[in-house]
PDB file of C-alpha atoms and ligand atoms in Angstrom:
ATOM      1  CA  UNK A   1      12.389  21.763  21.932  1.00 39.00           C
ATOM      2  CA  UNK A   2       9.525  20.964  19.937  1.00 46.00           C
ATOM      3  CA  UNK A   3       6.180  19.517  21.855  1.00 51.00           C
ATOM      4  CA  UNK A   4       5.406  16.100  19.609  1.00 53.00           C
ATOM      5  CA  UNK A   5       2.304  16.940  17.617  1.00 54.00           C
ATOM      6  CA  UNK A   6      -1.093  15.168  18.683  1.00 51.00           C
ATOM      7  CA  UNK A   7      -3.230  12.910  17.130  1.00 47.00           C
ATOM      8  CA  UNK A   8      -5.079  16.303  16.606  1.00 47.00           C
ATOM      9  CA  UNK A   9      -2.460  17.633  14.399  1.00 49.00           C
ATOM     10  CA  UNK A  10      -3.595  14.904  12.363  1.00 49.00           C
ATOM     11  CA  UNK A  11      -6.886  16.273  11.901  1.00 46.00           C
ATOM     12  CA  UNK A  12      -7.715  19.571   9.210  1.00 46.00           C
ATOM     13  CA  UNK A  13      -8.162  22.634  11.045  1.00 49.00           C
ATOM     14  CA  UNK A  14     -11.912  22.982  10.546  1.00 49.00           C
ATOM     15  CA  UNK A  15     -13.334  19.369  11.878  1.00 52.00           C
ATOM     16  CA  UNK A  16     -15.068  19.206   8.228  1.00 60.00           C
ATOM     17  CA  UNK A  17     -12.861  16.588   6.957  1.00 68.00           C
ATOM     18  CA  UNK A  18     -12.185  13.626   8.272  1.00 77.00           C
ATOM     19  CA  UNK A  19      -8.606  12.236   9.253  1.00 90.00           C
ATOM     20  CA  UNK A  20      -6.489  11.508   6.959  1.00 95.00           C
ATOM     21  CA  UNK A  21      -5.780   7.571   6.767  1.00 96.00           C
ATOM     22  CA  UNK A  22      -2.276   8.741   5.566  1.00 97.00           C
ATOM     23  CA  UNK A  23      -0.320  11.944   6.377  1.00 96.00           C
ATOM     24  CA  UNK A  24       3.473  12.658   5.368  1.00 96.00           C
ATOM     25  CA  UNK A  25       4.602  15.942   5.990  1.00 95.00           C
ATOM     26  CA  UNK A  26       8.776  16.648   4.751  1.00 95.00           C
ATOM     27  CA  UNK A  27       9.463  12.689   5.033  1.00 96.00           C
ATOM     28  CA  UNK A  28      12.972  11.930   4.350  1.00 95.00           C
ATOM     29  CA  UNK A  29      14.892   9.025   4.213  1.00 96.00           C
ATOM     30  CA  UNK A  30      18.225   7.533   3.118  1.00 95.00           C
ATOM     31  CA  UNK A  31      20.186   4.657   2.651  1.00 96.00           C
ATOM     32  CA  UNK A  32      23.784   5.209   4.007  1.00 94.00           C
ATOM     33  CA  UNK A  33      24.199   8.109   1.664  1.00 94.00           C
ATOM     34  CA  UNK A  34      21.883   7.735  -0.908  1.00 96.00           C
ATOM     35  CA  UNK A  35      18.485  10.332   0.068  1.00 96.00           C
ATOM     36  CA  UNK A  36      15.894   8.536  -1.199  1.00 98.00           C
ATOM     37  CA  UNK A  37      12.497  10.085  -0.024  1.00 98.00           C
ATOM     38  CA  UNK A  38      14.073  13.882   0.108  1.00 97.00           C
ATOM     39  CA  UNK A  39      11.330  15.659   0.996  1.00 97.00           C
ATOM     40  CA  UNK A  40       7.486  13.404   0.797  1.00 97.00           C
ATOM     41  CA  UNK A  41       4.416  15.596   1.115  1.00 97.00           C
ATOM     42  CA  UNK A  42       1.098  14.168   1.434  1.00 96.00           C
ATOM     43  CA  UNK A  43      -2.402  13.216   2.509  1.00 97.00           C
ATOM     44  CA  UNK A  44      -4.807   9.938   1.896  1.00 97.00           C
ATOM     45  CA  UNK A  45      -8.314  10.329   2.702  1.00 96.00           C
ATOM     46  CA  UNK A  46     -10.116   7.821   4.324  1.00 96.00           C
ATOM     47  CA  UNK A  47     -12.075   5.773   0.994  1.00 96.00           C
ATOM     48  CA  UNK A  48      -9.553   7.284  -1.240  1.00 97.00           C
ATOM     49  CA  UNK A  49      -7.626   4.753  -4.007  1.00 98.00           C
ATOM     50  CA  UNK A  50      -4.771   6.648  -3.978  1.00 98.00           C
ATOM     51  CA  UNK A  51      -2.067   5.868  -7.045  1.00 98.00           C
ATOM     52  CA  UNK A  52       1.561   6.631  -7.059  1.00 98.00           C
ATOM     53  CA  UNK A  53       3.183   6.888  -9.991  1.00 97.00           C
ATOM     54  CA  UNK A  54       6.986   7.412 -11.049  1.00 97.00           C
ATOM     55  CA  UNK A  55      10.172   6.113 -12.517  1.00 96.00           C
ATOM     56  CA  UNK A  56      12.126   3.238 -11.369  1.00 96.00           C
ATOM     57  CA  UNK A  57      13.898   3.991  -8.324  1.00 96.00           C
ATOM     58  CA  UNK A  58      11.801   7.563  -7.213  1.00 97.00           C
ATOM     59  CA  UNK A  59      11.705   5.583  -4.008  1.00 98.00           C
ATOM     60  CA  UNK A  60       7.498   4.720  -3.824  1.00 98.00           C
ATOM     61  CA  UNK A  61       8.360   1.260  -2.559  1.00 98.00           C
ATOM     62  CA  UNK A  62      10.365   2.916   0.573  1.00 98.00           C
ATOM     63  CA  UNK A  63       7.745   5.105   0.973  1.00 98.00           C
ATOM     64  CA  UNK A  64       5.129   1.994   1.389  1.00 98.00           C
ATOM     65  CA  UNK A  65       7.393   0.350   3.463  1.00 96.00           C
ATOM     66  CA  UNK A  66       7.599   3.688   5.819  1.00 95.00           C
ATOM     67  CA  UNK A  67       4.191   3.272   5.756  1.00 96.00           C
ATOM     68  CA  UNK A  68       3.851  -0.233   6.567  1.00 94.00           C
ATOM     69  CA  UNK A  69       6.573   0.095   9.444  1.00 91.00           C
ATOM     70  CA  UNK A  70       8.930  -1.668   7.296  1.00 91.00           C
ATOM     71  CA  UNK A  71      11.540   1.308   7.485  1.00 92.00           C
ATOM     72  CA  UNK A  72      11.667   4.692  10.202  1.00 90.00           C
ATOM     73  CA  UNK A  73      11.591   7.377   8.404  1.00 91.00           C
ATOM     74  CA  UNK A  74      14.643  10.135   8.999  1.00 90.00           C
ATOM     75  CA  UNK A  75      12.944  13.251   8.826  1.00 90.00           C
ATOM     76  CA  UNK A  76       9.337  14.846   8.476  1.00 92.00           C
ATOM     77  CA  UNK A  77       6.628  13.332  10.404  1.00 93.00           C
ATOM     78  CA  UNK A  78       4.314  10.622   9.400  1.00 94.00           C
ATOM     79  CA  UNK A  79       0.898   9.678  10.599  1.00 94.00           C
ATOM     80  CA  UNK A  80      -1.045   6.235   9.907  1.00 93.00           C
ATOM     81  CA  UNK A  81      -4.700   6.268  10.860  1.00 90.00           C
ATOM     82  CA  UNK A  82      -4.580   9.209  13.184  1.00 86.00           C
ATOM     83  CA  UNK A  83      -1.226   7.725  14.645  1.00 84.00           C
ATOM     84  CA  UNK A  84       1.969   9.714  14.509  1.00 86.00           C
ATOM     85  CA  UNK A  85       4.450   6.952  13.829  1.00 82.00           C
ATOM     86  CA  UNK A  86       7.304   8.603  13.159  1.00 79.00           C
ATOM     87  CA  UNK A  87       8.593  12.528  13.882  1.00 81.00           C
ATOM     88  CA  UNK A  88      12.011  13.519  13.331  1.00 74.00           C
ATOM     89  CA  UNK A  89      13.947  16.350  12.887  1.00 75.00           C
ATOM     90  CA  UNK A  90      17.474  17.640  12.549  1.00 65.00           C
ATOM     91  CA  UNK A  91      18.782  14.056  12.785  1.00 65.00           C
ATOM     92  CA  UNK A  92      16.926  14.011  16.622  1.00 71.00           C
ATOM     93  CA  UNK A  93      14.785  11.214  16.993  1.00 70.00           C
ATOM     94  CA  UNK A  94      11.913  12.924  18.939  1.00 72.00           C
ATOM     95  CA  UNK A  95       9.193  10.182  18.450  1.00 78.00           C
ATOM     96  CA  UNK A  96       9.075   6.448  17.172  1.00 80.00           C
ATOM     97  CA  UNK A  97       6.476   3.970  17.954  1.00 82.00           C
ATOM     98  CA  UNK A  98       7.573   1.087  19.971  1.00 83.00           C
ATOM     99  CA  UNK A  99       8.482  -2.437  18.322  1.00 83.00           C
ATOM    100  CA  UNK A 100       5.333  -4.270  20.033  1.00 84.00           C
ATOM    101  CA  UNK A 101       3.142  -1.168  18.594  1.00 84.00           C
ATOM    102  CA  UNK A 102       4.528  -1.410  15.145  1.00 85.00           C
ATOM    103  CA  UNK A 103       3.303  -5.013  15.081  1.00 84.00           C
ATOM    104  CA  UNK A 104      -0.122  -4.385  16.066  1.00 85.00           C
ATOM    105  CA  UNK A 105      -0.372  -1.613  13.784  1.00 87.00           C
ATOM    106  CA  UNK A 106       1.507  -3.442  10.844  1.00 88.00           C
ATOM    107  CA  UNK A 107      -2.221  -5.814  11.491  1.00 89.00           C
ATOM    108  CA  UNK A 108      -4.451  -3.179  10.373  1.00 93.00           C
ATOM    109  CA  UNK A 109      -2.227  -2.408   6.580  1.00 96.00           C
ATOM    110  CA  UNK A 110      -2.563  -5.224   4.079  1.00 96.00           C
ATOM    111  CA  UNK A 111       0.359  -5.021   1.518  1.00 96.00           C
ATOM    112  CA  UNK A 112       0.131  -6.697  -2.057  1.00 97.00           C
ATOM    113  CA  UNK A 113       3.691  -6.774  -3.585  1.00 94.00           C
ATOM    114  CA  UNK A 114       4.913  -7.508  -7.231  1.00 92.00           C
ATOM    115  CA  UNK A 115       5.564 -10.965  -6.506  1.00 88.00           C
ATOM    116  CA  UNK A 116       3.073 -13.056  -4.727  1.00 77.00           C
ATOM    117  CA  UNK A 117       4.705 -14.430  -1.810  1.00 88.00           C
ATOM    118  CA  UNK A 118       2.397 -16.858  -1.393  1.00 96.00           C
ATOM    119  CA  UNK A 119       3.329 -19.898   0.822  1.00 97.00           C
ATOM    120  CA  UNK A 120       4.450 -22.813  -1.551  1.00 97.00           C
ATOM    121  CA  UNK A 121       3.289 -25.549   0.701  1.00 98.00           C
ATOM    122  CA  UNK A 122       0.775 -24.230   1.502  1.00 98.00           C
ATOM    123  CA  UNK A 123      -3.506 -24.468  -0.780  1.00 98.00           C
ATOM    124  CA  UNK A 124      -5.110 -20.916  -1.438  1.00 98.00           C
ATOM    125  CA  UNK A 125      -7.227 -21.655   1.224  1.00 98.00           C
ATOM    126  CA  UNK A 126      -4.511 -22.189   3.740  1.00 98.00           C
ATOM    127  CA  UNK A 127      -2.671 -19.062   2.634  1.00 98.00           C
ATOM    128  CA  UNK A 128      -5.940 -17.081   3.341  1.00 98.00           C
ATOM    129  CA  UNK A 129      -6.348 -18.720   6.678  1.00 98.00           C
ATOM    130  CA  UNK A 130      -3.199 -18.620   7.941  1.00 97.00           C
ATOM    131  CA  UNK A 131      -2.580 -15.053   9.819  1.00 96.00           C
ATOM    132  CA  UNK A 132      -5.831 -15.173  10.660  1.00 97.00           C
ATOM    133  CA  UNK A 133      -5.264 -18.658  12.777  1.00 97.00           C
ATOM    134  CA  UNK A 134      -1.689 -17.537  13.405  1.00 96.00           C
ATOM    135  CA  UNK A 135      -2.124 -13.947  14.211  1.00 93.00           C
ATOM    136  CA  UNK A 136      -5.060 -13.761  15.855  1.00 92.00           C
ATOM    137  CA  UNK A 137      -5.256 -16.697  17.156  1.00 95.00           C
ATOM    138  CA  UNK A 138      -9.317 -17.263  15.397  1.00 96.00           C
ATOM    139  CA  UNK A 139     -10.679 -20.896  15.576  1.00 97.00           C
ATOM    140  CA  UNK A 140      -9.702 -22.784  12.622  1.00 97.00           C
ATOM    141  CA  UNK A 141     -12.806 -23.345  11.502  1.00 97.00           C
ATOM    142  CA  UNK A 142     -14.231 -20.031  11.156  1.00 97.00           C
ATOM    143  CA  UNK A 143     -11.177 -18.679   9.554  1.00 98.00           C
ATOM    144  CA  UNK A 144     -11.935 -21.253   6.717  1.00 98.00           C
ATOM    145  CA  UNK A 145     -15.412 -20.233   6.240  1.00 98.00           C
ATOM    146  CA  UNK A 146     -14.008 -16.535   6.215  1.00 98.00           C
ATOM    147  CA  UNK A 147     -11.199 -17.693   3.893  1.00 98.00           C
ATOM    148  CA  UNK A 148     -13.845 -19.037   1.323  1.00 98.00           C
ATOM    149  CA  UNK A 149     -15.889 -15.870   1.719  1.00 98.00           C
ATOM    150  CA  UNK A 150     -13.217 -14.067   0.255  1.00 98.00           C
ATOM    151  CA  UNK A 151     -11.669 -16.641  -2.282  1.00 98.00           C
ATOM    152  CA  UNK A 152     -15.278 -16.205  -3.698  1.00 98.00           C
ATOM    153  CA  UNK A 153     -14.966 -12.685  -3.794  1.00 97.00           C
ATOM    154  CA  UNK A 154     -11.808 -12.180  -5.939  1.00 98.00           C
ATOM    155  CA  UNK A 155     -13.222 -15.254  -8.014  1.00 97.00           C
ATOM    156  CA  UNK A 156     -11.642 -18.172  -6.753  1.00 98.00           C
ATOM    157  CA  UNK A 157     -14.205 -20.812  -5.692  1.00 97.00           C
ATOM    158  CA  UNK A 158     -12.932 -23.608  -7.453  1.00 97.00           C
ATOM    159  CA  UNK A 159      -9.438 -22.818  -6.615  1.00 98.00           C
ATOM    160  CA  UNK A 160      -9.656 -22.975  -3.059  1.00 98.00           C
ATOM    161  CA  UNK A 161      -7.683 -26.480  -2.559  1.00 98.00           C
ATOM    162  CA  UNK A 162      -5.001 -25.771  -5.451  1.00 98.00           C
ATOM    163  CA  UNK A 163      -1.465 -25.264  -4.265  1.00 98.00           C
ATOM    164  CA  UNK A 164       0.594 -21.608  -5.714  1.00 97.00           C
ATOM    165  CA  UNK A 165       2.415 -23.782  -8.217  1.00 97.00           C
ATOM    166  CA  UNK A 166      -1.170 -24.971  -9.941  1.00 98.00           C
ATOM    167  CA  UNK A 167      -2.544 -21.551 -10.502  1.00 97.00           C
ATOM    168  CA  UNK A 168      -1.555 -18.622 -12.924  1.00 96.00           C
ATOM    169  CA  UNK A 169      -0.288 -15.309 -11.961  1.00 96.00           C
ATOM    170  CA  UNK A 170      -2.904 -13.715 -11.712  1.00 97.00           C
ATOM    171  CA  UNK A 171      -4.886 -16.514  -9.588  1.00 97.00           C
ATOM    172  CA  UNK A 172      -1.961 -16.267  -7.133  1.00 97.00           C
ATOM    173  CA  UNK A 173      -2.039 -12.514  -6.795  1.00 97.00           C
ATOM    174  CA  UNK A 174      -5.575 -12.871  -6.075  1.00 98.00           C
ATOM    175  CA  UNK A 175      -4.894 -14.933  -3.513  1.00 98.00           C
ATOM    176  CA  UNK A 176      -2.509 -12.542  -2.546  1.00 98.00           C
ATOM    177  CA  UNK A 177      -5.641  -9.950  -1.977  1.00 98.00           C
ATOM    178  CA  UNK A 178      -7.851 -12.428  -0.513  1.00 98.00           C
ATOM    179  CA  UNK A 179      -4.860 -13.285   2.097  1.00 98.00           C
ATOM    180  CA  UNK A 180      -4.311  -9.758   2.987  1.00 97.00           C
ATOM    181  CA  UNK A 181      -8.215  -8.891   3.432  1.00 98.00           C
ATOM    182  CA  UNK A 182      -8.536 -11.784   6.009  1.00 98.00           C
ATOM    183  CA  UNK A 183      -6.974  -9.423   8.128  1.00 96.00           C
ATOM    184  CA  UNK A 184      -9.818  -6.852   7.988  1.00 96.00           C
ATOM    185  CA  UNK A 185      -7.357  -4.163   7.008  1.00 96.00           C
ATOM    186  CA  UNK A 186      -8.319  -0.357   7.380  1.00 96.00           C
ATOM    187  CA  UNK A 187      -5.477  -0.174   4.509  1.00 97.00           C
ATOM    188  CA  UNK A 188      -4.145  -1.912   1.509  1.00 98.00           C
ATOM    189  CA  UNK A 189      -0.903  -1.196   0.080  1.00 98.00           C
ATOM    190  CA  UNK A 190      -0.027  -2.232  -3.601  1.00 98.00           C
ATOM    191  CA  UNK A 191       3.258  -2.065  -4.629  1.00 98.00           C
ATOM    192  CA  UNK A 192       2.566  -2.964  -8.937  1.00 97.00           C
ATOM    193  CA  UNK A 193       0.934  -5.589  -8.231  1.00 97.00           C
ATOM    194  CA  UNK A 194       0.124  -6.514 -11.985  1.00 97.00           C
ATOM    195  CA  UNK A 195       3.975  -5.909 -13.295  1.00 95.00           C
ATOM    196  CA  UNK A 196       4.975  -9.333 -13.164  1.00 94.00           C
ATOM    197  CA  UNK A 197       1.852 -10.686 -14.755  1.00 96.00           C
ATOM    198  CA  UNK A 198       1.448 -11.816 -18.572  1.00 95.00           C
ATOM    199  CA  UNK A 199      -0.690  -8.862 -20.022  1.00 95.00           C
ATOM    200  CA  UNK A 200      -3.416 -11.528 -20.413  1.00 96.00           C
ATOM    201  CA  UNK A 201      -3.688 -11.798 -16.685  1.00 96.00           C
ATOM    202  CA  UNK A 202      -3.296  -8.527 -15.698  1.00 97.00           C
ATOM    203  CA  UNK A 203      -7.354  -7.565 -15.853  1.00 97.00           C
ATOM    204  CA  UNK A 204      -8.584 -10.285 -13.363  1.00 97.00           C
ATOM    205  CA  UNK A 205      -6.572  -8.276 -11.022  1.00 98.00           C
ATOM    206  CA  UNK A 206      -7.778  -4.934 -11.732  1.00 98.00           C
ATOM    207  CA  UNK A 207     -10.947  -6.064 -11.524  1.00 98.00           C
ATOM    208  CA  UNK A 208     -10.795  -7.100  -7.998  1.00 98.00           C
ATOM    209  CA  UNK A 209      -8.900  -4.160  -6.928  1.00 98.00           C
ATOM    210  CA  UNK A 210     -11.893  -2.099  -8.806  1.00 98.00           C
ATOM    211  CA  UNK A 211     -14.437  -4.418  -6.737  1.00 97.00           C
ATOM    212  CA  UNK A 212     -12.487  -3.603  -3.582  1.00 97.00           C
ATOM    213  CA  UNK A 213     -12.545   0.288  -4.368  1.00 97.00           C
ATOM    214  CA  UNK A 214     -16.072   0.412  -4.645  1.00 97.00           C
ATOM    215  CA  UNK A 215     -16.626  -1.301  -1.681  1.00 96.00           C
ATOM    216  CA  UNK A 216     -15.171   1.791   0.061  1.00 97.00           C
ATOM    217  CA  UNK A 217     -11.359   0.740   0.747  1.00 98.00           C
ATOM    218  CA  UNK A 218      -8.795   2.691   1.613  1.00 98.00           C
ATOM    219  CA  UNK A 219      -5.526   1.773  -0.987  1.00 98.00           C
ATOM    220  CA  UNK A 220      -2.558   3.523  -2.084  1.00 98.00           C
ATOM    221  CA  UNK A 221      -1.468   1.774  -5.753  1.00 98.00           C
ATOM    222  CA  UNK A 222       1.471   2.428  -6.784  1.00 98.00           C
ATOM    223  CA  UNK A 223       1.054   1.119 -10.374  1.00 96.00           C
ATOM    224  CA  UNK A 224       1.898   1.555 -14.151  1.00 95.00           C
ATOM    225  CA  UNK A 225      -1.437   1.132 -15.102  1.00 96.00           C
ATOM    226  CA  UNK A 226      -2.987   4.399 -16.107  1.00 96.00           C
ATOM    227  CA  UNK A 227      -6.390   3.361 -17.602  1.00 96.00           C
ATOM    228  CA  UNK A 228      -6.701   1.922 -13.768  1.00 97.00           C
ATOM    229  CA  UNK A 229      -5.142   5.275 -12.183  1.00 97.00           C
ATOM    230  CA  UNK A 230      -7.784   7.268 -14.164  1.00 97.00           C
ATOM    231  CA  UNK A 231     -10.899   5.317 -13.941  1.00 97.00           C
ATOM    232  CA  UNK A 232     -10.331   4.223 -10.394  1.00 97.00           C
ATOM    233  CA  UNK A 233      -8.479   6.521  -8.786  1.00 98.00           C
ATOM    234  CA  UNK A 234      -9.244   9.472  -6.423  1.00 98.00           C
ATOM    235  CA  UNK A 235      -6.015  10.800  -6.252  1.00 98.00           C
ATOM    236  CA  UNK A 236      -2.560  10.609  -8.235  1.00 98.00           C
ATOM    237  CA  UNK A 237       0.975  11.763  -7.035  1.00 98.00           C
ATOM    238  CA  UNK A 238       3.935  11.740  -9.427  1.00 98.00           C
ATOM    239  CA  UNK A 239       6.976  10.882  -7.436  1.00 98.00           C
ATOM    240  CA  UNK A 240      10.612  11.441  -8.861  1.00 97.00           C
ATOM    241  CA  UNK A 241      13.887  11.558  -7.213  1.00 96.00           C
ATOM    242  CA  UNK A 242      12.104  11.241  -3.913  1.00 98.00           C
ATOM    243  CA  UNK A 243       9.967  13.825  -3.909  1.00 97.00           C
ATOM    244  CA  UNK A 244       6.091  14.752  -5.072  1.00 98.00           C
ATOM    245  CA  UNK A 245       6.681  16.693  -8.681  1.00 97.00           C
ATOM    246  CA  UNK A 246       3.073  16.603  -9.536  1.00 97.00           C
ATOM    247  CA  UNK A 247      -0.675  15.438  -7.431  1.00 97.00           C
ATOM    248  CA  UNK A 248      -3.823  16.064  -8.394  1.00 97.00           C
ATOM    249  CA  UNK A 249      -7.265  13.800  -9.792  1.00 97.00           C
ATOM    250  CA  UNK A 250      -5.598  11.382 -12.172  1.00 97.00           C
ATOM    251  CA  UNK A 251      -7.750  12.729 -14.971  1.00 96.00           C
ATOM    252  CA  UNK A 252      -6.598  15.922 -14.823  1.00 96.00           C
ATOM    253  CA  UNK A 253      -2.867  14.658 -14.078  1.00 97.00           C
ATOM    254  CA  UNK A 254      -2.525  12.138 -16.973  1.00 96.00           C
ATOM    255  CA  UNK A 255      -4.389  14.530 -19.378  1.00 95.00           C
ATOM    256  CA  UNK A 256      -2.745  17.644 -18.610  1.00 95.00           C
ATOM    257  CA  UNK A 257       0.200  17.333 -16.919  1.00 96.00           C
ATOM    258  CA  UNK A 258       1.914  20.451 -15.711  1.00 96.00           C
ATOM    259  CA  UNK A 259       5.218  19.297 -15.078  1.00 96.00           C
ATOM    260  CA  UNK A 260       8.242  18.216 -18.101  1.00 96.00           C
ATOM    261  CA  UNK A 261       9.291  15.050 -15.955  1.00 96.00           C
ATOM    262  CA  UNK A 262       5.277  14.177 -15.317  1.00 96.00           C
ATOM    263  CA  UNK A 263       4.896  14.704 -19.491  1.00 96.00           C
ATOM    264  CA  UNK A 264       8.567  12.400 -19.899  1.00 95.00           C
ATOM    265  CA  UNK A 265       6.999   9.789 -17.863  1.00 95.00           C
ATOM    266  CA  UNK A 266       3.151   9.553 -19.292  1.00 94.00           C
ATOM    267  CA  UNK A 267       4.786   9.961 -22.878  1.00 93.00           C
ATOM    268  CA  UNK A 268       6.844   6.533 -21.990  1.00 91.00           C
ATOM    269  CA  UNK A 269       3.825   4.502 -20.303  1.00 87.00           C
ATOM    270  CA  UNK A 270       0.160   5.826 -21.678  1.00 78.00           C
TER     271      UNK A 270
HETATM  272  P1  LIG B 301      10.826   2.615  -6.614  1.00 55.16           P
HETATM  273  O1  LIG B 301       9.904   1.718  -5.873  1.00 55.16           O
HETATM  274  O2  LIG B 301      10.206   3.928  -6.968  1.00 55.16           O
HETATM  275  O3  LIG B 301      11.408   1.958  -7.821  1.00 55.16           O
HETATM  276  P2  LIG B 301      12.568   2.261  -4.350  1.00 55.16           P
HETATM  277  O4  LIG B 301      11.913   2.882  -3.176  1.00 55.16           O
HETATM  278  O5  LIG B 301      12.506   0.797  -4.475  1.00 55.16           O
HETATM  279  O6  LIG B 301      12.043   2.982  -5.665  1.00 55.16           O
HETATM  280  O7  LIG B 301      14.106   2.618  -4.359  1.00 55.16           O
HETATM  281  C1  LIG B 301      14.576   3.939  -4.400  1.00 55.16           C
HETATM  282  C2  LIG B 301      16.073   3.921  -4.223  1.00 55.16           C
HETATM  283  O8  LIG B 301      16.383   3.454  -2.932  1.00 55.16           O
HETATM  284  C3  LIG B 301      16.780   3.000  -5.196  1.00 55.16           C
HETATM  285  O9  LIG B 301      17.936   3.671  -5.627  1.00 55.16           O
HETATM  286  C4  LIG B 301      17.146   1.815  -4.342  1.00 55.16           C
HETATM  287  O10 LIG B 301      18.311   1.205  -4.795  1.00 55.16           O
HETATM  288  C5  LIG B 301      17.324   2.414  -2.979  1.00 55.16           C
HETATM  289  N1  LIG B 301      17.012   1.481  -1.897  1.00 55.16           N
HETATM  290  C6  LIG B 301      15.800   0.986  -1.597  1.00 55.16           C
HETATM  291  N2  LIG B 301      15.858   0.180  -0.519  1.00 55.16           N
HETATM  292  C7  LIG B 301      17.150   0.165  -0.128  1.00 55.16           C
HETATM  293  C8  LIG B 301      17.871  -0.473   0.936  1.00 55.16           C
HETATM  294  N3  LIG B 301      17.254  -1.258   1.821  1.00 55.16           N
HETATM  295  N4  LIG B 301      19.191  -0.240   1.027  1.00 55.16           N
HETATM  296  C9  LIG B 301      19.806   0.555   0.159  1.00 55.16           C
HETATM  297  N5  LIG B 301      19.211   1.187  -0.861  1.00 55.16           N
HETATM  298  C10 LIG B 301      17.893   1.017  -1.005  1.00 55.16           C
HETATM  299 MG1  LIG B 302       9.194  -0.172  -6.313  1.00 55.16          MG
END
């Protein structure tokens, strides 16, 4: 049967570009007998702010979670920073990375969801610290001066000692941010991470993700936000039924799109 590709498979042909942070060649997966991802094409470059767009249900949330180790993937093959973590085909499951892998690797993605899922009992500071002191085990103390480093930088200074319940949405989600950086991720994952925000609220966010762009992160959006999608972005698939209909820069994707479903979608959210 087949040989399982190498981390060199990974890699384009030429050596002039680098590896791709993300690579999903034919990824499939389904839920009992609904096929949700039917077919996922793709590649996120290292830097890249990478936005997914599509309809309710096109299945970008199970492809972030395939990402993020949350779900094995059926079919296709799927490499995370240079890794091949899953490669399946005709139903035989020729590789999978082990359970204690998937953990450490699940360290180096940060994932930002809808809802903030920050601990209740817990200040902004303490949420920030926490995997940090849990995870890897740092000293208390310089997890807290690490946790207010990065409070600061998504503009929370003087929220540090304020529990979930005392800030707004958009405070909490960017706690949310702060709490996944403290893991020094090589990826961040959002999955609309302004959707359940008052509009009001939803700019503070945007503006931090913008921040964290620029700083040269690597982040797949998936997101509704299309003034975001074209003045951040690098890259923008449209996703429906579980498949890529449309990729390209979001300029030229949002402006011009090729595709009826892309032009049914942008007509309903620009
Ligand atoms: P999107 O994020 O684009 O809205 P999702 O990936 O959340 O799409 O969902 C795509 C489809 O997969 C939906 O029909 C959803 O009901 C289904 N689905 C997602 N997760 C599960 C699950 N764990 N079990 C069964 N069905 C699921
Ligand atoms: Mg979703």
């Amino acid at each position: 049967s087949d040989a399982v590709p190498s981390r060199a498979a990974a890699r384009d042909g030429a050596g002039a570009a680098p590896t791709p942070m993300v690579l999903a060649e034919d990824v499939h997966k389904s839920f009992g007998s609904t096929q949700v991802l039917r077919g996922i094409d793709l590649a996120v470059a290292p830097g890249e702010v990478f936005c997914l767009v599509g309809p309710s249900g096109s299945g970008k949330s199970t492809f972030l979670r395939c990402i993020n180790h949350l779900e094995k993937i059926d079919a296709g093959r799927l490499w995370v920073d240079g890794d091949l973590v899953g490669y399946r085909q005709r139903g035989e499951k020729l590789y999978e990375l082990r359970d204690r892998e998937v953990a450490a690797k699940r360290r180096d993605i940060g994932m930002v969801f809808q809802r903030f899922n920050l601990f209740p009992h817990m200040t902004a500071l303490e949420n920030v610290m926490e995997a940090p002191v849990q995870v890897r085990r740092q000293p208390r103390a310089q997890a807290a001066e690490r946790a207010r480093a990065l409070l600061e930088r998504v503009g929370l200074a003087d929220r540090m000692g304020n529990y979930p319940a005392q800030l707004s949405g958009g405070q909490q989600q960017r706690v949310a941010i702060a709490r996944a950086l403290a893991m020094d991720p090589k990826l961040m994952l959002f999955d609309e991470p302004t959707s359940a925000l008052d509009p009001e609220l939803v700019g503070e966010v945007l503006d931090v993700m913008r921040q964290l762009a620029q700083d040269g992160m690597t982040m797949i959006v998936v997101t509704h936000e299309m003034g975001f999608a074209r003045e951040v972005g690098d890259a923008l698939v449209f996703m429906d039924g579980g498949v890529v209909v449309e990729s390209g820069h979001p300029r030229d994707v949002l402006t011009n799109p090729q595709h009826e479903r892309t032009q049914a979608f942008l007509s309903k959210v620009l």
